[in-house]
Short mmCIF file of C-alpha atoms and ligand atoms in Angstrom, two decimals:
data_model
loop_
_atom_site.label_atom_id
_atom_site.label_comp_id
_atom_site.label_asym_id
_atom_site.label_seq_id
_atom_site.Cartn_x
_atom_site.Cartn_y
_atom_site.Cartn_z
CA UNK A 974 -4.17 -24.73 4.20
CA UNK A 975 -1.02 -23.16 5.14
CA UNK A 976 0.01 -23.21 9.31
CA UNK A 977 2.27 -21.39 10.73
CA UNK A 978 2.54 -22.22 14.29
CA UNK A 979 4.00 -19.53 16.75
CA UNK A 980 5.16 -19.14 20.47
CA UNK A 981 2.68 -16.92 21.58
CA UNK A 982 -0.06 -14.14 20.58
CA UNK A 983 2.14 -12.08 20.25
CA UNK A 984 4.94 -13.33 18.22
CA UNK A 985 1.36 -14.64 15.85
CA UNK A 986 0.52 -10.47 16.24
CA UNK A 987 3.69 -10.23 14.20
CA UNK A 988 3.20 -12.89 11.48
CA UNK A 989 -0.57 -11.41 11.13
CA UNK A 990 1.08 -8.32 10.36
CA UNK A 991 3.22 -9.93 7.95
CA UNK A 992 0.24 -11.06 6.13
CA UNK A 993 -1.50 -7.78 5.79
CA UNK A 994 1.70 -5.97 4.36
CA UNK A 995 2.24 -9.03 2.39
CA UNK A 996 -1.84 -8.34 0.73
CA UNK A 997 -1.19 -4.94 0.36
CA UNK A 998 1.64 -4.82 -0.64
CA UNK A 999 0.43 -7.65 -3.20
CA UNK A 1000 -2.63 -5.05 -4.38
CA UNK A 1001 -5.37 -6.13 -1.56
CA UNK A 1002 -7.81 -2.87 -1.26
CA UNK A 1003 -10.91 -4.42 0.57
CA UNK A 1004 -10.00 -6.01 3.54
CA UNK A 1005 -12.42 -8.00 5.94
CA UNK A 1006 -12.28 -7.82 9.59
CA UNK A 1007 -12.79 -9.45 12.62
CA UNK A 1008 -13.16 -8.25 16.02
CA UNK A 1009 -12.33 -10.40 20.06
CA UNK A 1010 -9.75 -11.14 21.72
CA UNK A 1011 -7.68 -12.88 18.87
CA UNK A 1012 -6.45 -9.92 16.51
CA UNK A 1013 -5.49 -7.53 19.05
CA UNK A 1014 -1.97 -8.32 18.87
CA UNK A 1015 -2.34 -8.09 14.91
CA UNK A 1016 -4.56 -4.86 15.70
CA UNK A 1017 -1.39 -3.42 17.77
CA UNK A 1018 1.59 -4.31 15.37
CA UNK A 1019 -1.03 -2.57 11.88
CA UNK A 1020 -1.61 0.60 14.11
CA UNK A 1021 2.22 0.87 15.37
CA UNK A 1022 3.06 0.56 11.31
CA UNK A 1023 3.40 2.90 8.72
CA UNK A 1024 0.78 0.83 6.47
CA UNK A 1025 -1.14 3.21 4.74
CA UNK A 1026 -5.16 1.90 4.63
CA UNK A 1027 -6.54 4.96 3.24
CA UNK A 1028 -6.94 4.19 -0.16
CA UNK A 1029 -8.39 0.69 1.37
CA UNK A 1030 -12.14 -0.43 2.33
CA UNK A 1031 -12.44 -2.53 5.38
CA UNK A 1032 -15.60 -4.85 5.62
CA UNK A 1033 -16.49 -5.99 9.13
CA UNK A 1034 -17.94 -9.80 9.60
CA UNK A 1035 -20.31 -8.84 12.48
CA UNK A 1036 -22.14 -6.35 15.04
CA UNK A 1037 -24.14 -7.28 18.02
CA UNK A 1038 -28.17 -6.34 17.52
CA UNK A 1039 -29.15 -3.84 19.97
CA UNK A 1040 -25.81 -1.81 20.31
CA UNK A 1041 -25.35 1.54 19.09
CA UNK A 1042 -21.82 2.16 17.45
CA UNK A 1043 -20.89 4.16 20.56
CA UNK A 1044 -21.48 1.30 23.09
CA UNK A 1045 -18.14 0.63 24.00
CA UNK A 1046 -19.25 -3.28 23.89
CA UNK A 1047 -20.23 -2.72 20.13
CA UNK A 1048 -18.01 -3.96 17.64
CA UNK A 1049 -18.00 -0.58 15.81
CA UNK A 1050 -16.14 0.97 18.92
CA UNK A 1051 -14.09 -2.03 19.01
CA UNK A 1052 -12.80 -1.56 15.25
CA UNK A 1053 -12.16 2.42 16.14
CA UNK A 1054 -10.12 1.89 19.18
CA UNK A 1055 -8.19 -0.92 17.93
CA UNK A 1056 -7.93 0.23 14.66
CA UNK A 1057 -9.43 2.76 12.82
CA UNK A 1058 -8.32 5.73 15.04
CA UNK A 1059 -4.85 4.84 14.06
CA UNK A 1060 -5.11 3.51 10.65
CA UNK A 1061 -8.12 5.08 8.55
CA UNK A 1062 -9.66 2.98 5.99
CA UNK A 1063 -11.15 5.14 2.85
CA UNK A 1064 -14.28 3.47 3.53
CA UNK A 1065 -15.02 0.86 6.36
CA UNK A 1066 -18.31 -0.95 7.38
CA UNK A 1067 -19.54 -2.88 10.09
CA UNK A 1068 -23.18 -4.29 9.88
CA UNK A 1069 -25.68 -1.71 11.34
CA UNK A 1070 -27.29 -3.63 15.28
CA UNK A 1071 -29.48 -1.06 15.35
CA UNK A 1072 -31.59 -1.19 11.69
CA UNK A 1073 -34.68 -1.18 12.49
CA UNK A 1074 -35.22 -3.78 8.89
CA UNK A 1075 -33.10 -6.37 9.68
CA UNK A 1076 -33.70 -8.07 6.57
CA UNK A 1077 -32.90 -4.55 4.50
CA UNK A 1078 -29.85 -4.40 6.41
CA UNK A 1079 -28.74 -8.00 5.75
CA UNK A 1080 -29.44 -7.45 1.74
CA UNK A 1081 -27.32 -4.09 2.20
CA UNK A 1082 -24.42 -5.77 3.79
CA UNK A 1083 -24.56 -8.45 0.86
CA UNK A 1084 -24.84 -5.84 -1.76
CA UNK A 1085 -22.02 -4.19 -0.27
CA UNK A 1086 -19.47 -7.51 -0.34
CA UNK A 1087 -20.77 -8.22 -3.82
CA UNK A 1088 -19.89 -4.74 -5.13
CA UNK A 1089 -16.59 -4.56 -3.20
CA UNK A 1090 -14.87 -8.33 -2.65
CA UNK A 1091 -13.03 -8.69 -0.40
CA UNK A 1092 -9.14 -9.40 -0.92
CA UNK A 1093 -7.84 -10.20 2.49
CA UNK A 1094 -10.21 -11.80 5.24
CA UNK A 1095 -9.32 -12.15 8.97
CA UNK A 1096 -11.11 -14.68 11.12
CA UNK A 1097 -10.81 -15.83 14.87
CA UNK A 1098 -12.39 -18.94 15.55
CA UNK A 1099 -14.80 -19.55 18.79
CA UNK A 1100 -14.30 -22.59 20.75
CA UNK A 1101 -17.46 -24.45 18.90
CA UNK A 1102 -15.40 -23.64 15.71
CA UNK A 1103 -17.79 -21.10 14.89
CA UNK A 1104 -16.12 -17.98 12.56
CA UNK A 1105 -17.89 -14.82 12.64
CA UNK A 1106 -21.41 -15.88 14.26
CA UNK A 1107 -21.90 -18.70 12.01
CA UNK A 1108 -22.39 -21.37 14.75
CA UNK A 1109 -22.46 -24.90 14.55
CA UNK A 1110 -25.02 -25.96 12.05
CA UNK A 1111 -24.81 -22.76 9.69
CA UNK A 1112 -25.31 -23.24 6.13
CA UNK A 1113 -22.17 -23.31 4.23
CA UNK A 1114 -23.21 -20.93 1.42
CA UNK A 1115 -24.85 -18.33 3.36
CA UNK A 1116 -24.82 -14.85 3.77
CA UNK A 1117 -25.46 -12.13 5.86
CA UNK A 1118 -27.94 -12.75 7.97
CA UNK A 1119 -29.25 -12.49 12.12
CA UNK A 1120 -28.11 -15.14 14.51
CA UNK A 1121 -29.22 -16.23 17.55
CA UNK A 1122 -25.91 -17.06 19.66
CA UNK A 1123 -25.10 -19.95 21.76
CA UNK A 1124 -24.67 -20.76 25.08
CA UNK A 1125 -21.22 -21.15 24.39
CA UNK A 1126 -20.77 -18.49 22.75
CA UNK A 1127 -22.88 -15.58 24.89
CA UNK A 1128 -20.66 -17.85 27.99
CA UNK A 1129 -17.33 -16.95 26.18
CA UNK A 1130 -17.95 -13.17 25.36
CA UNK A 1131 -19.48 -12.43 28.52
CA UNK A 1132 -15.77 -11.47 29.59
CA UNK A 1133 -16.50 -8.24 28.02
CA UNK A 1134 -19.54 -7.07 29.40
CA UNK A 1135 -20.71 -6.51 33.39
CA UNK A 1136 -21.81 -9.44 33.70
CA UNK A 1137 -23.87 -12.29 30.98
CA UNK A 1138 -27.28 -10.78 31.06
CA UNK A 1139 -25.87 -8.08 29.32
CA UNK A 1140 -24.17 -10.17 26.21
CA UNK A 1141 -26.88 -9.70 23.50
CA UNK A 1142 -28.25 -12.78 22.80
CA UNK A 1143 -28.51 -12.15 18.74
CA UNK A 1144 -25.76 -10.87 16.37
CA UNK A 1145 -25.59 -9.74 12.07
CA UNK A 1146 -23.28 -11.74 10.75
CA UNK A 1147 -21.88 -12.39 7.23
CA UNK A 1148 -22.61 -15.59 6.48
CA UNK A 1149 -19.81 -18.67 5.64
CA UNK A 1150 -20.37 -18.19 1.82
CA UNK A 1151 -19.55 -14.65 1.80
CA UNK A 1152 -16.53 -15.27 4.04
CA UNK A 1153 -15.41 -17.85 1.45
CA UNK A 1154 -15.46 -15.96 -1.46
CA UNK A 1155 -13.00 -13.79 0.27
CA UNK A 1156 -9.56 -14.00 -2.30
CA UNK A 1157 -7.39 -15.05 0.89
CA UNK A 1158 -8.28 -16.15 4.34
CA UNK A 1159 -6.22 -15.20 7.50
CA UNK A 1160 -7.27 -17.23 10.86
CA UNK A 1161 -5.88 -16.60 14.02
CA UNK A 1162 -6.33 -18.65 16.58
CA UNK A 1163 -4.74 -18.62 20.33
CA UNK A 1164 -4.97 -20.23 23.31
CA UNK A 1165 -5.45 -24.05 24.62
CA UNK A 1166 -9.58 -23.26 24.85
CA UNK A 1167 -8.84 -22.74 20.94
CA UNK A 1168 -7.03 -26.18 20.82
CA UNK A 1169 -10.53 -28.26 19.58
CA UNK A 1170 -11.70 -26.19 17.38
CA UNK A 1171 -7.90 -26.03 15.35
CA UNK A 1172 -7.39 -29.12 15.40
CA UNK A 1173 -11.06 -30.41 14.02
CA UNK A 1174 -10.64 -27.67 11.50
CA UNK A 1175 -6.96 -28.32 9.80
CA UNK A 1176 -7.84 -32.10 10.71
CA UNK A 1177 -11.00 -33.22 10.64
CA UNK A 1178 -13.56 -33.77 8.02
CA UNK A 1179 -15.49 -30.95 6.87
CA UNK A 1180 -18.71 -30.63 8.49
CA UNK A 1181 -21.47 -27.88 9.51
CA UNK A 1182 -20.33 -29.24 12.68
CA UNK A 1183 -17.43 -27.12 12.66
CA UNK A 1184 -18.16 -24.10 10.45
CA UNK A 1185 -14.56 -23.19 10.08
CA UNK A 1186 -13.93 -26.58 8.63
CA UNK A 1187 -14.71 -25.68 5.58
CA UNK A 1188 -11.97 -23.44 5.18
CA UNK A 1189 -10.02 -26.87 4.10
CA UNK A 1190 -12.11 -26.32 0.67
CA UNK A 1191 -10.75 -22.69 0.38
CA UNK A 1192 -7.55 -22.05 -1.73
CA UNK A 1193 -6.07 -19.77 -0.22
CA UNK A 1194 -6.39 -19.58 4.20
CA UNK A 1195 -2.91 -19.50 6.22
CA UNK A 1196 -3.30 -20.29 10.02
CA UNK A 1197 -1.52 -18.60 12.32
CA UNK A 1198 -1.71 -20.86 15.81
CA UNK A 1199 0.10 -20.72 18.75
CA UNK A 1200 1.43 -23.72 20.62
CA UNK A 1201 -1.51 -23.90 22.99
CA UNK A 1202 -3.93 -23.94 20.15
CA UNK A 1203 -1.71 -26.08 17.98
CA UNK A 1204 -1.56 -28.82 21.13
CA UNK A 1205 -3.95 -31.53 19.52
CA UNK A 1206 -2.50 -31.44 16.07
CA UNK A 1207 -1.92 -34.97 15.21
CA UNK A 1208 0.14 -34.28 12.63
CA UNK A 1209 3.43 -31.72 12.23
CA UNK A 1210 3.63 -28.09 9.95
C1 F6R B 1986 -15.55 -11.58 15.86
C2 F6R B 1986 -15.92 -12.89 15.34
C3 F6R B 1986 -15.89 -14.11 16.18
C4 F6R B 1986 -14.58 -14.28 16.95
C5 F6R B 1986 -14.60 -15.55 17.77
C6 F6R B 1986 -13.36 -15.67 18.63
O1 F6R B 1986 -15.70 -10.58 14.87
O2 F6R B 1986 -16.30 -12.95 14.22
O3 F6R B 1986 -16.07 -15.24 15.36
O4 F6R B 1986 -13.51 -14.30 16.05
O5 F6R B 1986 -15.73 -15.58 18.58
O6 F6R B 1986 -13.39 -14.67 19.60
P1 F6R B 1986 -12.09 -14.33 20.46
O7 F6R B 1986 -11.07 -13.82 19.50
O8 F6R B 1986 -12.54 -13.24 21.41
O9 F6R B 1986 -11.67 -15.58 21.12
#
């Protein structure tokens, strides 16, 4: 694992960017993406670029079930504000929340990353060390599939929403073995709530415990960490 540790979110908005011209530049065309509070600063340095995505596919890692794409809490108004407005992709999917087959949709989605792999993946991490809505406990070689969220997690998203009863309480999400047959991994990560999770992921031993843990198996995943996050590093990158 590469880390790159950086002031702040946005000075780690900067070296995301870096990462994406970087992939592109290197011949990435199918990028995966990740929605929150972590790549917005990567979000706002891509669409203030003159990267070019529309010869690119972008693959989403998740959608609330329940939301239409024009809920403004869905994550397929999320990735048009914050991205896709600015920057079109050629193609770009986010898991359907409202299929009425759940299952169908899943096998889609999976279809989908199998016939298009993706080059580039971006991540944020939740303070369990879940990454996308594989929470503590998921099966390292799964794919996409319906979730029932945490506590923690509905507790840490409810930011977004009125108040908590509105947070759905289930989510699509590609599963961890689909996320780590992505070619390179990108994980932001910022904030001392984030400081756990990073640490038991670059540091500890890999366990279902900490889904993103397993990253440290992957060839390829650079962390970009602010201080905060990067406080309970024991060792120094
Ligand atoms: C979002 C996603 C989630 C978030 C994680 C951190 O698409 O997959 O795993 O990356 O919950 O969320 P923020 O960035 O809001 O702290």
């Amino acid at each position: 694992m590469k880390v790159i540790i950086v002031n702040d979110p946005q000075e780690g908005g900067k070296a995301g960017f870096k990462q994406f011209k970087d992939a592109l530049a290197n011949g990435a065309r199918c990028f995966g993406l990740a929605t929150g509070g972590t790549p917005q600063t990567t979000y706002e340095q891509l669409r203030n670029s003159d990267l070019d995505f529309s010869s690119c596919r972008s693959i989403n890692l998740d959608e609330y079930v329940g939301l239409a794409p024009d809920n403004d809490q869905s994550y397929h108004y999320f990735m048009q504000q914050n991205l896709f407005n600015a920057k079109p992709f050629a193609h770009s999917d986010v898991p359907n929340g409202l299929a009425s087959d759940i299952a169908a949709e899943c096998q889609r989605y999976d279809q989908l990353i199998r016939e298009h792999p993706i080059d580039f993946q971006l991540l944020g991490i939740g303070r369990n060390g879940h990454i996308a809505f594989n929470e503590p406990g998921s099966p390292v070689d799964g794919w996409t599939h319906e979730v029932k969220l945490t506590q923690s997690t509905i507790d840490a998203n409810a930011r977004f929403f009125a108040n908590e009863d509105e947070v759905p309480r289930s989510a699509l999400s590609m599963g961890i073995g689909a996320i780590m047959a992505g070619k390179k991994i990108m994980l932001e990560a910022y904030g001392e709530n984030k400081a756990d999770a990073v640490a038991a992921t670059i540091e500890g031993p890999v366990t279902p415990d900490v889904p993103a843990s397993i990253l440290q198996k992957h060839p390829d995943v650079v962390m970009i960490i602010d201080k905060a996050a990067a406080s309970k590093l024991q060792k120094q990158y």
